[in-house]
Coordinates of C-alpha atoms and ligand atoms in Angstrom, one line a residue:
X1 CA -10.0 -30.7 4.0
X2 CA -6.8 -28.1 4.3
X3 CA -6.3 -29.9 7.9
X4 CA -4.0 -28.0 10.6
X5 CA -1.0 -25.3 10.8
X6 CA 0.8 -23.7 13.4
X7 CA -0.6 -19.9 11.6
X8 CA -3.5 -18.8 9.4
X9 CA -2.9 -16.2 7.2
X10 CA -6.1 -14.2 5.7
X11 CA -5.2 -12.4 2.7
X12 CA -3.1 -13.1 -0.1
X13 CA -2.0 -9.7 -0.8
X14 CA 1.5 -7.9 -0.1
X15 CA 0.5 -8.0 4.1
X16 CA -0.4 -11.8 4.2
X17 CA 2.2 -13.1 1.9
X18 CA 4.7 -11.5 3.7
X19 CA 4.1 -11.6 7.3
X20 CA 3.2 -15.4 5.9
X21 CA 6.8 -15.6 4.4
X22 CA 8.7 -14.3 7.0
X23 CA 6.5 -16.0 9.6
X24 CA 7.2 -19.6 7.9
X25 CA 10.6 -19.4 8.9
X26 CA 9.9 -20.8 12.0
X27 CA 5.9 -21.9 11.8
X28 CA 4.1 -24.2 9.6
X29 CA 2.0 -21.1 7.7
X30 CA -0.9 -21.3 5.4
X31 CA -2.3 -18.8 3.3
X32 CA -6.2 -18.3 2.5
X33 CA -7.0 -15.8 -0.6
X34 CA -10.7 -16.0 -1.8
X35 CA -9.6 -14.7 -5.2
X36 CA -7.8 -16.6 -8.0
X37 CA -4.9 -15.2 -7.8
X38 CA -2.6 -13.7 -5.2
X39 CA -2.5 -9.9 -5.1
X40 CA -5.7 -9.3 -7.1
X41 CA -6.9 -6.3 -5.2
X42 CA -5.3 -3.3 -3.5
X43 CA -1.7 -4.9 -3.8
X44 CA -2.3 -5.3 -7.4
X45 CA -3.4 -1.4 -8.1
X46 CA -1.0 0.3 -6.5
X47 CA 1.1 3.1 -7.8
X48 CA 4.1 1.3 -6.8
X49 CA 5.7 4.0 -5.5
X50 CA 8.6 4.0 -2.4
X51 CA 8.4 7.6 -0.8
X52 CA 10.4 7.8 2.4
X53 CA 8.6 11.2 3.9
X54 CA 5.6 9.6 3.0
X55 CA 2.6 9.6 5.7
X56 CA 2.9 10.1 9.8
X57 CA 5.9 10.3 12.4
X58 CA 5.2 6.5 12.7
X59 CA 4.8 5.5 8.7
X60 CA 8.0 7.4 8.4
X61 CA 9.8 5.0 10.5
X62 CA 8.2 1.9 9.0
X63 CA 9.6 3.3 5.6
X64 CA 13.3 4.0 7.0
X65 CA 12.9 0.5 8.2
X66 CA 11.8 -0.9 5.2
X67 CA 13.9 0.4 2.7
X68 CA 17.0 -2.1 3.2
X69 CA 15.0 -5.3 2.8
X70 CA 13.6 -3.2 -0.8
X71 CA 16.9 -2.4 -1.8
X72 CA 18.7 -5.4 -0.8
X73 CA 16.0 -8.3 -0.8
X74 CA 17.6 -11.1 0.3
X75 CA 15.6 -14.3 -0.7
X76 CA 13.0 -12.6 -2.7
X77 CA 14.7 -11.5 -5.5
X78 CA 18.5 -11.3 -6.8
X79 CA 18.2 -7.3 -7.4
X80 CA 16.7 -4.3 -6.0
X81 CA 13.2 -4.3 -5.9
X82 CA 13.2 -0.6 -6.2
X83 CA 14.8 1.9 -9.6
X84 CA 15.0 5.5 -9.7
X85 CA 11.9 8.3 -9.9
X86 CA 11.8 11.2 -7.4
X87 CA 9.1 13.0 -6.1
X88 CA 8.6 16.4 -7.2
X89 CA 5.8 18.6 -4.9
X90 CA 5.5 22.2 -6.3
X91 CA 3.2 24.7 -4.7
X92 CA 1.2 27.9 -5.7
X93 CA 1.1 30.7 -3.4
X94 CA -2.1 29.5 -1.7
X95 CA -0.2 26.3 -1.4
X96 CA 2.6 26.9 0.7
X97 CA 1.7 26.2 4.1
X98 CA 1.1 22.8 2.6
X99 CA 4.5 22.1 1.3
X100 CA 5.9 23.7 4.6
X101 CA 3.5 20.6 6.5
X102 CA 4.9 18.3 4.2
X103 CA 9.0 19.6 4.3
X104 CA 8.0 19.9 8.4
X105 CA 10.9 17.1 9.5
X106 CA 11.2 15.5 6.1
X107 CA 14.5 14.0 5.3
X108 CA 16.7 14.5 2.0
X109 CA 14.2 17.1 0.1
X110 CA 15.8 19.6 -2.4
X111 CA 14.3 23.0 -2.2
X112 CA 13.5 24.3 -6.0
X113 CA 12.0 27.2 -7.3
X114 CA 10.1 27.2 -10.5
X115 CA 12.6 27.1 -13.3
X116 CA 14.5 24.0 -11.7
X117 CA 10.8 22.2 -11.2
X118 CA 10.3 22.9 -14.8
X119 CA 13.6 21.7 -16.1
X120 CA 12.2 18.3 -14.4
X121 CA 8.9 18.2 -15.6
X122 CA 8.5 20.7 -18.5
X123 CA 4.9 20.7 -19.1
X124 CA 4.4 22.2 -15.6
X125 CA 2.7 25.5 -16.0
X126 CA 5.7 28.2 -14.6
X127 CA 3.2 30.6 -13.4
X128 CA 1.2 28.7 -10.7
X129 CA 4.9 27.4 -8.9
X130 CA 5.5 29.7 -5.8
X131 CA 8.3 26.7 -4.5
X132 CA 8.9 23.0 -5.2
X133 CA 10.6 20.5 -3.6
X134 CA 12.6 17.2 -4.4
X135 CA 12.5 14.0 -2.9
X136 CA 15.4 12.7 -4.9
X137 CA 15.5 9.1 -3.5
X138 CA 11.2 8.3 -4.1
X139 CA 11.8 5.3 -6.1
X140 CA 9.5 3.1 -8.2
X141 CA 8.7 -0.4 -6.7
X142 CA 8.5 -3.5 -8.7
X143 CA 5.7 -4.8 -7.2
X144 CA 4.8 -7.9 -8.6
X145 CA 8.1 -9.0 -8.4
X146 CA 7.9 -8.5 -4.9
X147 CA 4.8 -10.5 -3.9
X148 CA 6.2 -13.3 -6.3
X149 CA 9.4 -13.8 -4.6
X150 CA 7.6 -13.3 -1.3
X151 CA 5.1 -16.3 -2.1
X152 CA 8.7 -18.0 -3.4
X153 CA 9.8 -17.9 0.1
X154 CA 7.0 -18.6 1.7
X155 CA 6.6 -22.1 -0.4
X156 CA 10.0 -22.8 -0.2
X157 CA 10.0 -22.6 3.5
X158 CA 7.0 -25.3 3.2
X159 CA 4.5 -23.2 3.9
X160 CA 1.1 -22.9 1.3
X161 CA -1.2 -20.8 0.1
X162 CA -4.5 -21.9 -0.9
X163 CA -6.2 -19.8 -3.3
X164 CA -10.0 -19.6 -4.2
X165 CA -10.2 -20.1 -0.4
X166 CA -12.4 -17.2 1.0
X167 CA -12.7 -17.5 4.6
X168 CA -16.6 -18.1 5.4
X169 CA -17.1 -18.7 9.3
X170 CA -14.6 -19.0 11.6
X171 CA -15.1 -20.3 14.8
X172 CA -13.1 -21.2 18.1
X173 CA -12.7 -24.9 19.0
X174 CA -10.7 -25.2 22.7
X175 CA -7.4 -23.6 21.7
X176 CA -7.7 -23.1 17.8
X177 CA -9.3 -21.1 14.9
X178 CA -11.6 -23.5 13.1
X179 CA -12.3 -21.7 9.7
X180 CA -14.4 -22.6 7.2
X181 CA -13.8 -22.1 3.2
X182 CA -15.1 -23.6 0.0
X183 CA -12.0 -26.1 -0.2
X184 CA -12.5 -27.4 3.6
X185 CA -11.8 -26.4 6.9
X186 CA -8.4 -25.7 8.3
X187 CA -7.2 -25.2 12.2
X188 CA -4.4 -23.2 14.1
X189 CA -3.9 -21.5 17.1
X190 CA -2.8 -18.1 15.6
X191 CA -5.2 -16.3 13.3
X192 CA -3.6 -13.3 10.8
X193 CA -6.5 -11.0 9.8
X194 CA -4.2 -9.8 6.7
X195 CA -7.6 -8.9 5.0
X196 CA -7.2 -5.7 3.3
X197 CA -10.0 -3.5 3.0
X198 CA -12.3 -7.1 4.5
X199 CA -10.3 -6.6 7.8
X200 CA -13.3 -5.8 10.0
X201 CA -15.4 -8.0 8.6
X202 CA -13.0 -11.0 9.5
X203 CA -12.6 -10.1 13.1
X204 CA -17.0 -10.1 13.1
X205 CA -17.0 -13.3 11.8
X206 CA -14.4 -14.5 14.9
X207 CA -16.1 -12.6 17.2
X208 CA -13.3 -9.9 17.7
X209 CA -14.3 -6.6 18.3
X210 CA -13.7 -4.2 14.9
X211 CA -11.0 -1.6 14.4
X212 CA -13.1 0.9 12.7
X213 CA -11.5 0.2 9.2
X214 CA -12.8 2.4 7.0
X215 CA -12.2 1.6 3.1
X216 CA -11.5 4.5 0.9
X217 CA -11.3 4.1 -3.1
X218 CA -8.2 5.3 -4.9
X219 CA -8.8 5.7 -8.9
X220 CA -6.2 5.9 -11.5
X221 CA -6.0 6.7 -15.4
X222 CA -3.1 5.8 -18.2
X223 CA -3.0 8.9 -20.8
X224 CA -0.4 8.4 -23.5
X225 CA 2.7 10.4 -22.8
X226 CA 2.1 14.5 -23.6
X227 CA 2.4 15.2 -27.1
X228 CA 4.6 11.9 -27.3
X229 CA 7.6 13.6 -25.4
X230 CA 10.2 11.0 -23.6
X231 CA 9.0 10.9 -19.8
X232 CA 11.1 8.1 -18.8
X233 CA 13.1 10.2 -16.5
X234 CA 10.4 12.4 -15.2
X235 CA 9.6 11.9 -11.5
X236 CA 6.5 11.7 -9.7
X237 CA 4.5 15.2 -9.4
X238 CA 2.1 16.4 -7.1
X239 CA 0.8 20.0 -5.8
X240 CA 1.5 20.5 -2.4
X241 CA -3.3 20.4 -2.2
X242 CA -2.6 17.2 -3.7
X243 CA -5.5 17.2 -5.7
X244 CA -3.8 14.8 -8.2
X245 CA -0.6 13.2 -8.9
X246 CA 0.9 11.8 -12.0
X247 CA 4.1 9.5 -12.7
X248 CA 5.4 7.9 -15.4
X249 CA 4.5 4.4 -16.0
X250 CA 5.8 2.6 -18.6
X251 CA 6.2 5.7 -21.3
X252 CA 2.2 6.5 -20.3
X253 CA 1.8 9.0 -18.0
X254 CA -0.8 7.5 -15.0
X255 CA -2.5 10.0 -13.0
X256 CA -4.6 9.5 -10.0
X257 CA -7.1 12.4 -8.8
X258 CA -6.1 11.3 -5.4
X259 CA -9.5 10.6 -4.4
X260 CA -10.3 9.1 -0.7
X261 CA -14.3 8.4 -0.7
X262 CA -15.2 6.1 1.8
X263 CA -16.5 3.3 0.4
X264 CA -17.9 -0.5 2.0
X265 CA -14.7 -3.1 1.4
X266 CA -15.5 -4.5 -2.4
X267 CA -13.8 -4.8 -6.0
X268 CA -13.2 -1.4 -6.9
X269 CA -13.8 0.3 -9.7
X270 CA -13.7 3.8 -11.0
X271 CA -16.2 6.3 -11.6
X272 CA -15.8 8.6 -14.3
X273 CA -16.6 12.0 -12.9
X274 CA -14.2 11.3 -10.4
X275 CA -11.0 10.6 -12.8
X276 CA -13.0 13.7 -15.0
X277 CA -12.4 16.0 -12.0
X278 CA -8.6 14.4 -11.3
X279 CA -7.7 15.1 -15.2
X280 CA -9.5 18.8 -14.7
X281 CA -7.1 19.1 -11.6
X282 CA -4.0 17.9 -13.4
X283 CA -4.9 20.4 -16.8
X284 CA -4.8 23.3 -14.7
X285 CA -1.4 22.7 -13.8
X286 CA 0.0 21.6 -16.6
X287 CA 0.3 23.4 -20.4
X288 CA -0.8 20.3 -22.9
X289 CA -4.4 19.2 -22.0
X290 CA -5.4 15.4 -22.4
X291 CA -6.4 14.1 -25.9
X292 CA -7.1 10.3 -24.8
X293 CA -7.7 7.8 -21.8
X294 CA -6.2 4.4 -22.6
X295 CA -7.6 2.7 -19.3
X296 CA -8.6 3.5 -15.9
X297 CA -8.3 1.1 -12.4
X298 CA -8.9 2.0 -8.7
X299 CA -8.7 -0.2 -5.5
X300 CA -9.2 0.5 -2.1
X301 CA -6.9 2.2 0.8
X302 CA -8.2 1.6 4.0
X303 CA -7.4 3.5 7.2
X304 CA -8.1 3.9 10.7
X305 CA -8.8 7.6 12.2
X306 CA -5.2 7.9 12.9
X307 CA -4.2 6.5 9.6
X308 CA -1.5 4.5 11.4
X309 CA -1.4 0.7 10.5
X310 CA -2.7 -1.5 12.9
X311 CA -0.4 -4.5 13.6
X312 CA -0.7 -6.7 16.9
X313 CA -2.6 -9.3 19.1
X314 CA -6.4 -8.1 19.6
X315 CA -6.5 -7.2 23.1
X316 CA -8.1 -9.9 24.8
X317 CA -7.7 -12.2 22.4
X318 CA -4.2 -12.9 23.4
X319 CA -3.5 -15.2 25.9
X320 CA -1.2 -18.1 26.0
X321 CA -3.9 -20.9 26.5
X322 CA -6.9 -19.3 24.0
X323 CA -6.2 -18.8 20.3
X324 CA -4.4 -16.2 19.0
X325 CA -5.8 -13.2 16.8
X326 CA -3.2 -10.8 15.1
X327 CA -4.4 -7.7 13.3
X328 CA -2.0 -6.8 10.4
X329 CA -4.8 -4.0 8.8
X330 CA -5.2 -0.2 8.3
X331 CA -1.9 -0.1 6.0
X332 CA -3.6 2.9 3.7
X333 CA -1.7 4.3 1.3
X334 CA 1.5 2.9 2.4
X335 CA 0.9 -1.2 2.4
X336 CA 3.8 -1.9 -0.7
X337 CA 6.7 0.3 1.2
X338 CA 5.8 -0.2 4.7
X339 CA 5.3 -4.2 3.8
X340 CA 8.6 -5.6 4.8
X341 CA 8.3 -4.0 8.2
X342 CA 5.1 -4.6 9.0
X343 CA 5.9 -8.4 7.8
X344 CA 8.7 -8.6 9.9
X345 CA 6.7 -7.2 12.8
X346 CA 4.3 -9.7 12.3
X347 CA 6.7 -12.7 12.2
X348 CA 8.1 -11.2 15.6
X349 CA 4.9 -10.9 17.3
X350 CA 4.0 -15.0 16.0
X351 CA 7.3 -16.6 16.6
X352 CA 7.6 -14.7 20.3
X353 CA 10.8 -13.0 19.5
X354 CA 11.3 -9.4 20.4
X355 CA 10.4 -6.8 18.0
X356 CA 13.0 -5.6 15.7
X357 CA 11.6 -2.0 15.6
X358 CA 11.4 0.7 18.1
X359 CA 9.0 0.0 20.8
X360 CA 7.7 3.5 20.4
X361 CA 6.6 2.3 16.9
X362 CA 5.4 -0.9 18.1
X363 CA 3.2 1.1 20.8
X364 CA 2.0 3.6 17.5
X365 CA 1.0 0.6 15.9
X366 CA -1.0 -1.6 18.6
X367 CA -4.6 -2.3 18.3
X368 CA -4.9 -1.6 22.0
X369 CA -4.4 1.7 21.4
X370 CA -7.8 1.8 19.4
X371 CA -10.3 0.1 22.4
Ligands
FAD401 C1 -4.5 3.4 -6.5 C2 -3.7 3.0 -5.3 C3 -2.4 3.5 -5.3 C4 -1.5 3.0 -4.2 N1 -0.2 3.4 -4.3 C5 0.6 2.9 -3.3 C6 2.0 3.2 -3.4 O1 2.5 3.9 -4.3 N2 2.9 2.7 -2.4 C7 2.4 2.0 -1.4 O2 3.1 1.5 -0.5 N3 1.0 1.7 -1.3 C8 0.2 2.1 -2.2 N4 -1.2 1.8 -2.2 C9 -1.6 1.1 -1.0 C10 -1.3 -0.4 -1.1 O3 -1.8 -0.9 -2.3 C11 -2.1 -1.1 0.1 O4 -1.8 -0.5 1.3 C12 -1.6 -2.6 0.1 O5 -1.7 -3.2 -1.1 C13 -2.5 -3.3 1.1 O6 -2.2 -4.7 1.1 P1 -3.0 -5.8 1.8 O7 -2.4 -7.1 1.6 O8 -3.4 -5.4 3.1 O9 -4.5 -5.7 1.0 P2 -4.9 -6.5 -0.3 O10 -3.9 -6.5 -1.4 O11 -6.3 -5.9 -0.7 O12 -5.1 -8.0 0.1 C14 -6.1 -8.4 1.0 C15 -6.6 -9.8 0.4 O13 -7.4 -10.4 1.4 C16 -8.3 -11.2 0.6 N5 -9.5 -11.5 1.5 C17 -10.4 -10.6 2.0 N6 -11.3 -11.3 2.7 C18 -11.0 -12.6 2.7 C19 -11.6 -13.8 3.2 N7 -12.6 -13.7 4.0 N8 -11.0 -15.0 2.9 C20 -9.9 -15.0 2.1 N9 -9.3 -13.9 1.6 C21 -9.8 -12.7 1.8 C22 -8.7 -10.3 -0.6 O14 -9.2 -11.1 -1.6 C23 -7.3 -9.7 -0.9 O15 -6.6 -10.3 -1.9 C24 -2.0 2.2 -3.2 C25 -3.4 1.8 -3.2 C26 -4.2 2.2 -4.3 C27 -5.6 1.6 -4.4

């Protein structure tokens, strides 16, 4: 038996640990991951990457918002959790309504043209850059060091986090959640469906009307760096098609063929014809083809039609006298850098204080918008 808390939390990755964290500082919080381990799935196969002009009008604020709490966080770790990469997008002719899209009210880019891309990354093929441009401030994130010093918090604000504790039934009892999991049964009036790519399946299981989450797999692949050149300081690159992209990642080069195939919520893994067509993608751009794949990952990004996170009480599910359901889902490709936001939000939204963010990004993000 687990027994009673003031908040469930249902998923241990970067969402769950830290709306959990932030939540604890005025709730008694517990934390239910059905893995071993913290962070084991999406949040754990990320390309840990911070890019400010990164997604929608509404992700873009989430990632202004965020950024101080990466830079400076305060109780999570004694540094910045992020270091220095860029983002370089570089476009061929056919391309360039598709860097324009992407430059379309972005903040802070450098317009280059082909020489200056290539000075950055030299094994870009000249010939195929029409224009590039430079997102000098895209930074790496340290991930892991983040959802450690989150859990850190969380504990140390007495809150818990039971592992190898997949929720199996939840039902409501009078005003709580009653939910059932292999090490017992725990009760609270506030439910966090913090579920990852599992979201929808939670809210069946409590009898809450689906969001329409739709899980789509991300691959990667390490290759050792090109002809054994120093890429330390080369930043992220991507065509403006974004048919792959590539980064450094610990002297290996990883690139992802940027895939997005819908996929039911499960533990990923790759396919090879997928990371075959990504490499075939990333060879045509570049000069020195690949010799060798040391390892290859993928994990799941799952988005609503909007691709627009979905963070909020379920509508109808949140009165004062019934128990409470909050949807923290649909985070995508943005889950890492948005995360301190979106945690935030969430502890707002639990402890009844008013919303730090906009209320225009509040509305953007409300699961009432999708009934
Ligand atoms: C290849 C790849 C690259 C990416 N790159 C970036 C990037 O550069 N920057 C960025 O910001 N984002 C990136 N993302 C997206 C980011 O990883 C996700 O948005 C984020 O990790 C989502 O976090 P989460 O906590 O919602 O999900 P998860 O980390 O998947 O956590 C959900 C957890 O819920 C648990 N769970 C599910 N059902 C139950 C249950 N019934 N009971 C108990 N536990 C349950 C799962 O076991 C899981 O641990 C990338 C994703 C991928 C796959």
């Amino acid at each position: 038996m687990i027994g009673s808390a003031d908040v469930v939390v249902i998923g241990g990755g970067i969402a769950g640990i830290g709306a959990a964290a932030m939540a604890a500082e005025g709730a008694k919080v517990v934390v239910l991951e059905g893995e071993a381990h913290i962070g084991h799935h999406s949040t754990g196969r990320s390309a840990a990457i911070f890019i400010r002009n990164y997604g929608n009008a509404a992700l873009r604020a989430l990632n202004a918002a965020s950024a101080p709490l990466l830079e400076a966080p305060d109780g999570i770790s004694d540094r910045s959790l992020l270091s220095p990469r860029g983002e370089l997008m570089f476009a061929t002719m056919a391309d360039l309504p598709a860097l324009a899209a992407y430059a379309d009210g972005a903040a802070g880019l450098e317009h280059l043209n082909a020489d200056e891309a290539c000075a950055l990354v030299p094994i870009l093929r000249r010939d195929r850059i029409a224009a590039a441009v430079l997102e000098r401030d895209a930074q790496d994130i340290d991930v892991d060091r983040f959802l450690q010093g989150l859990a850190r918090m969380l504990r140390a604000r007495g809150g818990v986090i039971e592992t190898g504790a997949q929720a199996a039934a939840i039902t409501r009892v009078g005003g709580v959640w009653r939910i059932e999991t292999a090490k017992g049964v725990i009760e609270a009036p506030v439910l966090v469906n913090a579920s990852g790519a599992w979201a929808d399946e939670v809210a069946r299981m409590a009898g809450i009307a689906p969001i329409g989450l739709v899980p789509m797999r991300r691959s990667a692949a390490i290759i050792p760096a090109p002809q054994g050149r120093d890429i330390t300081r080369w930043p992220l690159f991507v065509p403006a098609s974004e048919g792959f992209y590539a980064k450094p990642e610990a002297g290996r080069l990883m690139i992802s063929p940027a895939d997005e195939d819908p996929v039911p919520p499960h533990d990923a893994w790759p396919e090879d014809m997928v990371i075959a067509e990504g490499i075939a993608r990333y060879e045509e751009a570049v000069t020195i083809p690949v010799t060798r794949v040391e390892r290859t990952w993928a994990g799941l990004r799952s988005f609503v039609p909007d691709r627009t996170p979905v963070v909020g009480f379920a509508p109808g599910a949140a009165t004062l006298d019934g128990p409470r359901f909050l949807w923290l889902a649909g985070q995508g490709g943005y889950g890492v850098q948005t995360a301190p936001a979106l945690s935030r939000l969430a502890a707002d939204l639990i402890l009844g204080r008013a919303p730090a963010l906009p209320a225009a990004v509040c509305a953007a993000l409300d699961p009432a918008r999708l009934a």
